[in-house]
Short mmCIF file of C-alpha atoms and ligand atoms in Angstrom, two decimals:
data_model
loop_
_atom_site.label_atom_id
_atom_site.label_comp_id
_atom_site.label_asym_id
_atom_site.label_seq_id
_atom_site.Cartn_x
_atom_site.Cartn_y
_atom_site.Cartn_z
CA MET A 143 80.37 -102.61 146.30
CA LYS A 144 83.17 -101.07 148.43
CA TYR A 145 85.64 -98.38 147.48
CA ASN A 146 89.12 -97.48 148.27
CA VAL A 147 89.46 -94.06 149.65
CA ALA A 148 92.24 -91.62 150.36
CA VAL A 149 92.00 -88.48 152.42
CA VAL A 150 94.76 -85.81 151.73
CA GLY A 151 95.21 -83.48 154.54
CA ALA A 152 94.02 -86.05 156.99
CA THR A 153 95.54 -84.42 160.11
CA GLY A 154 93.76 -80.99 159.39
CA MET A 155 90.56 -79.61 160.53
CA VAL A 156 88.60 -80.64 157.38
CA GLY A 157 90.64 -83.88 156.99
CA ASN A 158 89.60 -85.03 160.46
CA LYS A 159 86.02 -84.12 159.60
CA PHE A 160 86.20 -86.18 156.44
CA LEU A 161 87.14 -89.21 158.62
CA GLU A 162 84.21 -88.57 161.14
CA ILE A 163 81.63 -88.02 158.24
CA LEU A 164 82.72 -91.21 156.26
CA GLU A 165 82.23 -93.11 159.45
CA GLU A 166 78.96 -91.59 160.43
CA ARG A 167 77.36 -92.03 156.92
CA ASN A 168 78.85 -95.60 156.78
CA PHE A 169 80.62 -94.79 153.50
CA PRO A 170 81.25 -98.12 151.74
CA ILE A 171 85.13 -98.23 152.32
CA LYS A 172 87.37 -101.17 151.40
CA ASN A 173 90.73 -99.54 152.17
CA LEU A 174 91.50 -96.14 153.70
CA TYR A 175 94.74 -94.32 152.94
CA LEU A 176 95.70 -91.19 154.96
CA PHE A 177 98.14 -88.54 153.68
CA ALA A 178 99.57 -85.42 155.07
CA SER A 179 102.83 -83.44 155.12
CA LYS A 180 106.15 -85.09 156.00
CA ARG A 181 105.77 -83.68 159.54
CA SER A 182 102.81 -86.11 160.14
CA ALA A 183 104.04 -89.23 158.50
CA GLY A 184 103.79 -92.15 160.98
CA LYS A 185 101.09 -90.42 163.15
CA ASN A 186 98.03 -92.65 163.98
CA LEU A 187 94.48 -91.60 163.30
CA THR A 188 91.47 -93.64 164.18
CA PHE A 189 88.62 -94.68 161.98
CA LYS A 190 85.79 -96.91 163.09
CA GLY A 191 87.87 -97.96 166.19
CA LYS A 192 90.99 -98.89 164.10
CA ASP A 193 94.15 -97.06 163.94
CA PHE A 194 95.45 -95.86 160.50
CA ILE A 195 98.95 -94.59 159.94
CA VAL A 196 99.40 -91.31 158.14
CA GLU A 197 101.83 -91.40 155.14
CA GLU A 198 103.68 -88.52 153.54
CA LEU A 199 102.02 -87.34 150.50
CA LYS A 200 104.34 -88.04 147.53
CA GLU A 201 103.73 -90.02 144.29
CA GLU A 202 105.79 -93.09 145.36
CA ASN A 203 103.19 -93.47 148.10
CA ILE A 204 100.33 -93.33 145.62
CA LYS A 205 101.34 -95.20 142.44
CA ASN A 206 101.10 -98.74 143.87
CA LYS A 207 97.81 -98.21 145.60
CA GLU A 208 94.47 -98.87 144.05
CA ILE A 209 92.40 -95.78 145.06
CA ASP A 210 88.82 -94.96 143.78
CA PHE A 211 88.25 -91.59 145.46
CA ALA A 212 90.65 -89.03 147.04
CA LEU A 213 89.25 -86.35 149.23
CA PHE A 214 91.67 -83.23 149.33
CA SER A 215 91.87 -80.59 151.99
CA ALA A 216 95.55 -79.74 152.26
CA GLY A 217 95.58 -76.29 150.81
CA GLY A 218 95.61 -74.79 147.31
CA SER A 219 99.24 -75.56 146.36
CA VAL A 220 99.01 -79.19 147.41
CA SER A 221 95.86 -79.64 145.20
CA LEU A 222 97.42 -77.72 142.25
CA GLN A 223 100.36 -80.20 142.30
CA TYR A 224 98.76 -83.45 143.35
CA ALA A 225 95.17 -83.41 142.14
CA PRO A 226 96.37 -84.08 138.41
CA ILE A 227 98.84 -86.77 139.65
CA PHE A 228 95.95 -88.64 141.40
CA SER A 229 93.61 -88.03 138.47
CA ASN A 230 96.28 -89.45 136.14
CA TYR A 231 96.09 -92.71 138.03
CA GLY A 232 92.42 -92.91 137.38
CA ILE A 233 91.42 -91.64 140.88
CA THR A 234 88.36 -89.33 141.25
CA VAL A 235 89.60 -86.36 143.18
CA ILE A 236 87.24 -84.20 145.23
CA ASP A 237 89.02 -81.20 146.10
CA ASN A 238 88.12 -78.72 149.02
CA SER A 239 90.68 -75.90 148.11
CA SER A 240 90.07 -73.07 145.86
CA ALA A 241 92.79 -74.24 143.27
CA TRP A 242 90.40 -75.74 140.68
CA ARG A 243 87.08 -74.06 141.32
CA MET A 244 87.01 -71.58 138.72
CA ASP A 245 88.70 -73.78 135.94
CA PRO A 246 86.03 -74.09 133.35
CA SER A 247 86.98 -77.66 132.69
CA ILE A 248 86.30 -78.66 136.31
CA PRO A 249 82.72 -78.97 137.80
CA LEU A 250 82.11 -76.97 140.94
CA VAL A 251 79.32 -78.81 142.78
CA VAL A 252 76.79 -78.59 145.65
CA PRO A 253 74.67 -81.70 145.30
CA GLU A 254 71.44 -80.01 146.35
CA VAL A 255 71.98 -77.41 143.68
CA ASN A 256 73.85 -78.68 140.56
CA PRO A 257 74.39 -82.36 140.89
CA GLU A 258 74.16 -82.73 137.05
CA ASP A 259 77.61 -81.08 136.71
CA ILE A 260 79.31 -84.10 138.43
CA ASN A 261 78.45 -86.04 135.20
CA TRP A 262 80.98 -84.09 133.11
CA ASN A 263 84.08 -84.31 135.48
CA LYS A 264 87.22 -85.48 133.92
CA GLY A 265 88.65 -86.74 137.23
CA ILE A 266 88.57 -83.72 139.50
CA ILE A 267 85.64 -82.15 141.04
CA ALA A 268 85.84 -78.95 143.15
CA ASN A 269 83.96 -78.39 146.37
CA PRO A 270 82.87 -74.67 146.70
CA ASN A 271 84.00 -72.38 149.47
CA CYS A 272 82.27 -72.95 152.77
CA SER A 273 80.36 -69.54 152.62
CA THR A 274 79.24 -70.12 149.02
CA ILE A 275 77.93 -73.70 149.69
CA GLN A 276 75.49 -72.67 152.38
CA ALA A 277 74.38 -69.51 150.42
CA VAL A 278 73.49 -71.36 147.20
CA VAL A 279 71.62 -74.00 149.11
CA ALA A 280 69.39 -71.17 150.48
CA LEU A 281 69.23 -69.42 147.15
CA LYS A 282 68.59 -72.38 144.84
CA PRO A 283 64.74 -72.63 145.49
CA LEU A 284 64.12 -68.90 145.13
CA TYR A 285 66.31 -68.95 141.85
CA GLU A 286 64.09 -71.79 140.37
CA LYS A 287 60.78 -70.37 141.44
CA TYR A 288 61.37 -66.45 141.06
CA GLY A 289 64.64 -65.85 139.30
CA ILE A 290 67.21 -63.69 140.97
CA LYS A 291 68.40 -60.19 139.82
CA ARG A 292 70.85 -59.34 142.47
CA ILE A 293 72.39 -60.61 145.82
CA VAL A 294 74.19 -58.71 148.69
CA TYR A 295 76.11 -61.25 150.89
CA SER A 296 77.41 -60.06 154.34
CA THR A 297 79.11 -62.95 156.30
CA TYR A 298 80.01 -63.71 159.83
CA GLN A 299 82.46 -66.52 159.63
CA ALA A 300 83.82 -68.87 162.26
CA VAL A 301 87.60 -69.28 162.93
CA SER A 302 87.51 -73.00 162.10
CA GLY A 303 87.30 -71.89 158.36
CA ALA A 304 90.94 -70.97 158.74
CA GLY A 305 91.95 -74.41 159.81
CA MET A 306 93.60 -75.58 162.96
CA GLY A 307 95.51 -72.20 163.24
CA GLY A 308 92.39 -70.18 163.11
CA PHE A 309 90.79 -72.25 165.80
CA SER A 310 93.83 -71.93 168.09
CA ASP A 311 93.99 -68.17 167.64
CA LEU A 312 90.50 -67.74 169.20
CA LYS A 313 91.03 -70.45 172.01
CA GLU A 314 94.42 -69.19 173.07
CA GLY A 315 93.50 -65.56 172.33
CA TYR A 316 91.15 -65.64 175.29
CA ASN A 317 94.16 -66.31 177.54
CA GLY A 318 95.97 -63.32 176.04
CA THR A 319 98.28 -65.12 173.62
CA ALA A 320 99.06 -63.20 170.38
CA PRO A 321 97.54 -64.49 167.18
CA ASN A 322 99.52 -66.66 164.88
CA LYS A 323 97.13 -67.15 161.86
CA PHE A 324 95.22 -63.92 161.78
CA PRO A 325 96.82 -60.41 161.63
CA TYR A 326 94.95 -59.24 164.65
CA PRO A 327 93.39 -60.86 167.77
CA ILE A 328 90.20 -62.59 166.98
CA ALA A 329 89.05 -63.03 170.65
CA GLY A 330 86.51 -60.15 171.40
CA ASN A 331 87.05 -58.81 167.92
CA ILE A 332 85.81 -58.89 164.29
CA LEU A 333 88.01 -58.85 161.28
CA PRO A 334 86.53 -57.56 158.04
CA HIS A 335 89.13 -59.54 156.08
CA ILE A 336 89.15 -63.18 155.03
CA ASP A 337 91.90 -64.35 152.67
CA VAL A 338 94.11 -61.72 150.82
CA PHE A 339 93.05 -58.37 149.53
CA THR A 340 92.85 -57.97 145.62
CA ASP A 341 93.46 -54.84 143.50
CA ASN A 342 89.80 -53.72 143.52
CA GLY A 343 89.56 -53.65 147.33
CA TYR A 344 87.68 -56.80 147.71
CA THR A 345 89.11 -59.76 149.50
CA LYS A 346 89.69 -63.03 147.73
CA GLU A 347 86.92 -64.62 149.87
CA GLU A 348 84.36 -62.00 148.58
CA ILE A 349 85.39 -62.55 145.02
CA LYS A 350 85.29 -66.38 145.59
CA MET A 351 81.54 -66.09 146.79
CA ILE A 352 80.67 -63.86 143.75
CA ASN A 353 82.36 -66.06 141.06
CA GLU A 354 81.44 -69.43 142.63
CA THR A 355 77.75 -68.49 142.96
CA GLN A 356 77.69 -67.52 139.36
CA LYS A 357 79.44 -70.72 138.24
CA ILE A 358 77.01 -72.99 140.37
CA LEU A 359 73.89 -71.40 139.21
CA HIS A 360 75.16 -71.22 135.57
CA ASN A 361 74.62 -67.49 135.26
CA ASP A 362 77.58 -65.20 134.80
CA ASP A 363 75.34 -62.08 134.47
CA LEU A 364 73.90 -62.46 138.14
CA ARG A 365 74.73 -59.17 139.89
CA ILE A 366 76.35 -60.03 143.33
CA THR A 367 78.34 -58.11 145.90
CA ALA A 368 79.83 -59.46 149.17
CA THR A 369 81.49 -58.42 152.44
CA THR A 370 83.00 -61.29 154.48
CA ALA A 371 84.08 -60.94 158.15
CA ARG A 372 85.71 -63.37 160.58
CA VAL A 373 83.92 -63.32 163.98
CA PRO A 374 84.88 -64.99 167.31
CA VAL A 375 82.85 -68.13 166.80
CA PHE A 376 84.46 -71.52 166.65
CA TYR A 377 82.19 -73.38 164.31
CA GLY A 378 79.33 -72.26 162.02
CA HIS A 379 79.32 -69.43 159.50
CA SER A 380 76.36 -66.97 159.63
CA GLU A 381 75.15 -65.06 156.50
CA SER A 382 72.96 -62.06 155.92
CA ILE A 383 71.58 -62.60 152.44
CA ASN A 384 69.72 -59.70 150.77
CA VAL A 385 68.17 -60.86 147.45
CA GLU A 386 66.26 -59.03 144.86
CA LEU A 387 63.97 -61.41 142.93
CA GLU A 388 62.80 -61.09 139.36
CA LYS A 389 59.25 -61.86 140.08
CA PRO A 390 56.90 -60.84 142.95
CA PHE A 391 56.38 -63.26 145.77
CA ASP A 392 54.22 -64.02 148.84
CA LEU A 393 56.17 -64.30 151.94
CA LYS A 394 54.12 -67.33 153.08
CA ASP A 395 55.17 -69.08 149.67
CA ILE A 396 58.85 -68.57 150.62
CA PHE A 397 58.23 -70.28 153.87
CA GLU A 398 56.51 -73.15 152.24
CA LEU A 399 59.37 -73.39 149.74
CA TYR A 400 61.99 -73.73 152.51
CA ASN A 401 59.72 -76.16 154.41
CA ASP A 402 59.78 -78.48 151.48
CA ALA A 403 63.44 -78.07 150.35
CA GLU A 404 65.99 -80.82 150.78
CA ASN A 405 68.55 -80.34 153.60
CA ILE A 406 67.10 -77.08 154.74
CA ILE A 407 65.87 -76.43 158.13
CA LEU A 408 63.36 -73.42 158.70
CA LYS A 409 64.01 -71.81 162.05
CA ASP A 410 61.92 -68.75 161.93
CA ASP A 411 59.44 -68.03 164.77
CA ILE A 412 60.30 -64.61 165.95
CA GLU A 413 57.44 -64.46 168.62
CA ASN A 414 59.39 -67.31 170.26
CA LEU A 415 62.78 -65.99 169.45
CA VAL A 416 63.59 -68.79 167.19
CA TYR A 417 66.27 -68.08 164.57
CA PRO A 418 69.36 -69.91 163.31
CA MET A 419 72.53 -69.53 165.43
CA PRO A 420 75.90 -71.08 164.95
CA ILE A 421 75.73 -72.98 168.38
CA ASP A 422 72.73 -74.74 167.25
CA CYS A 423 73.94 -75.57 163.81
CA GLU A 424 77.31 -76.99 164.97
CA GLY A 425 77.51 -80.77 164.27
CA HIS A 426 74.52 -80.75 161.72
CA ASP A 427 74.69 -81.22 157.99
CA GLN A 428 71.76 -79.14 156.92
CA VAL A 429 71.49 -75.28 156.10
CA PHE A 430 69.38 -73.41 158.59
CA ILE A 431 67.31 -70.39 157.42
CA GLY A 432 65.42 -67.74 159.48
CA ARG A 433 64.69 -64.06 159.85
CA ILE A 434 62.84 -64.31 156.49
CA ARG A 435 61.35 -60.84 155.85
CA ARG A 436 60.59 -58.50 152.91
CA ASP A 437 63.19 -55.79 152.06
CA PHE A 438 60.74 -52.85 151.72
CA SER A 439 63.46 -50.61 150.11
CA ILE A 440 63.27 -52.29 146.74
CA GLU A 441 60.71 -54.21 144.64
CA ASN A 442 60.70 -58.00 145.17
CA GLY A 443 63.33 -57.67 147.89
CA LEU A 444 64.02 -60.40 150.58
CA ASN A 445 66.16 -60.74 153.55
CA LEU A 446 67.44 -64.15 154.90
CA TRP A 447 69.67 -65.15 157.76
CA VAL A 448 71.47 -68.42 156.81
CA VAL A 449 73.56 -70.54 159.12
CA ALA A 450 75.46 -73.82 158.63
CA ASP A 451 78.33 -75.71 160.15
CA ASN A 452 81.27 -74.58 157.85
CA ILE A 453 83.38 -77.73 158.50
CA ARG A 454 80.52 -80.16 157.83
CA LYS A 455 78.16 -78.91 154.99
CA GLY A 456 80.60 -76.03 154.16
CA ALA A 457 83.42 -78.68 153.50
CA ALA A 458 83.55 -82.24 154.54
CA THR A 459 79.96 -83.28 154.13
CA ASN A 460 79.44 -81.65 150.77
CA ALA A 461 82.52 -83.57 149.52
CA VAL A 462 81.32 -86.88 150.76
CA GLN A 463 77.94 -86.15 149.16
CA ILE A 464 79.59 -85.72 145.83
CA ALA A 465 81.28 -89.13 146.13
CA GLU A 466 78.03 -90.73 147.22
CA TYR A 467 76.31 -89.23 144.24
CA ILE A 468 78.93 -90.84 141.99
CA ILE A 469 78.46 -94.21 143.65
CA ASN A 470 74.73 -93.94 143.27
CA GLN A 471 74.97 -93.03 139.52
CA ASN A 472 77.16 -96.08 139.00
CA LYS A 473 74.80 -98.54 140.73
P1 A2P B 646 100.27 -81.62 158.47
O1 A2P B 646 99.38 -81.82 159.76
O2 A2P B 646 101.19 -82.59 158.29
O3 A2P B 646 100.84 -80.18 158.32
P2 A2P B 646 94.53 -77.26 158.42
O4 A2P B 646 93.85 -76.49 157.22
O5 A2P B 646 93.60 -77.68 159.46
O6 A2P B 646 95.75 -76.53 158.96
O7 A2P B 646 95.06 -78.54 157.70
C1 A2P B 646 95.97 -78.66 156.67
C2 A2P B 646 96.28 -79.97 156.23
O8 A2P B 646 97.02 -80.05 155.02
C3 A2P B 646 97.02 -80.96 157.27
O9 A2P B 646 96.61 -82.18 157.21
C4 A2P B 646 98.40 -80.73 156.72
O10 A2P B 646 99.32 -81.84 157.19
C5 A2P B 646 98.15 -80.80 155.33
N1 A2P B 646 99.35 -80.34 154.56
C6 A2P B 646 99.91 -79.16 154.55
N2 A2P B 646 101.00 -78.97 153.74
C7 A2P B 646 101.00 -80.20 153.10
C8 A2P B 646 101.87 -80.69 152.14
N3 A2P B 646 102.91 -80.03 151.69
N4 A2P B 646 101.70 -82.05 151.70
C9 A2P B 646 100.73 -82.72 152.26
N5 A2P B 646 99.83 -82.28 153.27
C10 A2P B 646 99.99 -81.06 153.64
#
């Protein structure tokens, strides 16, 4: 069986990656429809060697089409407005923005962690924040086997997470061009600031990591804190995760756990200087884990270094995996 698929925000950083990943994974597509803003209407994008014309996103351009899945990555306000419209036409929306993630009636899903939540969707499924996705993939095996008391996240996030604008701020910044997307230069710099600041001093990105982790692991009492920073890296978010487990553990069992886990690649051989780095993870769909070591300052403490391609597993791949899960359930 083949499906009609729409990509909303097709000209953007994640939109482009949706097309690449649908092609790579040979997603069973009957018809493909591409939507973006009015500015891009009429533009051509290639999929499987064929040209497709980008259409302006408006209800008129949707209502006469038969669409099964819509993959959205055109920002929060577009999702807030259009995801319900698509869903009213019976289209399953998988939304990469933060618009619907914390809505209790909408599942927030990472297929390696909580695929069962896909089953109660009512037409919209939210894709988590890029830094949350790779973190929960790493935490899930620990959570199941040992339980988790507390998590401390510190992130080192690539500029592509801020879309085309973030990418060009870094690229052009090295030539001395002033930034457009970020408030300060990112070339040769680190900004301890992702998304807007909230009243309690945290950024929205930090709050997203905390709230989304609790929602995905179905545990609102989980104690979590986070500091998120933008670093001059094009692709691949890195995260230091300090975790306090409920139960005692043997380090060698943690290594075994990760060796056996789905879509996790263990890269931890310090004698040979093997550890995950963004340049090695770019272009891959797995989550890479290394620098695994005991935190001696607390009981049952563990430190991890977790890296993944933020545009692939952190966004496009995760959304396509959700659609694949639905297709497999319906077989
Ligand atoms: P466009 O290229 O026409 O502006 P990124 O996050 O990489 O900047 O990409 C954002 C994506 O969202 C782009 O495809 C962009 O299209 C799309 N987009 C932005 N605003 C709208 C809108 N109002 N309606 C539809 N698509 C939009």
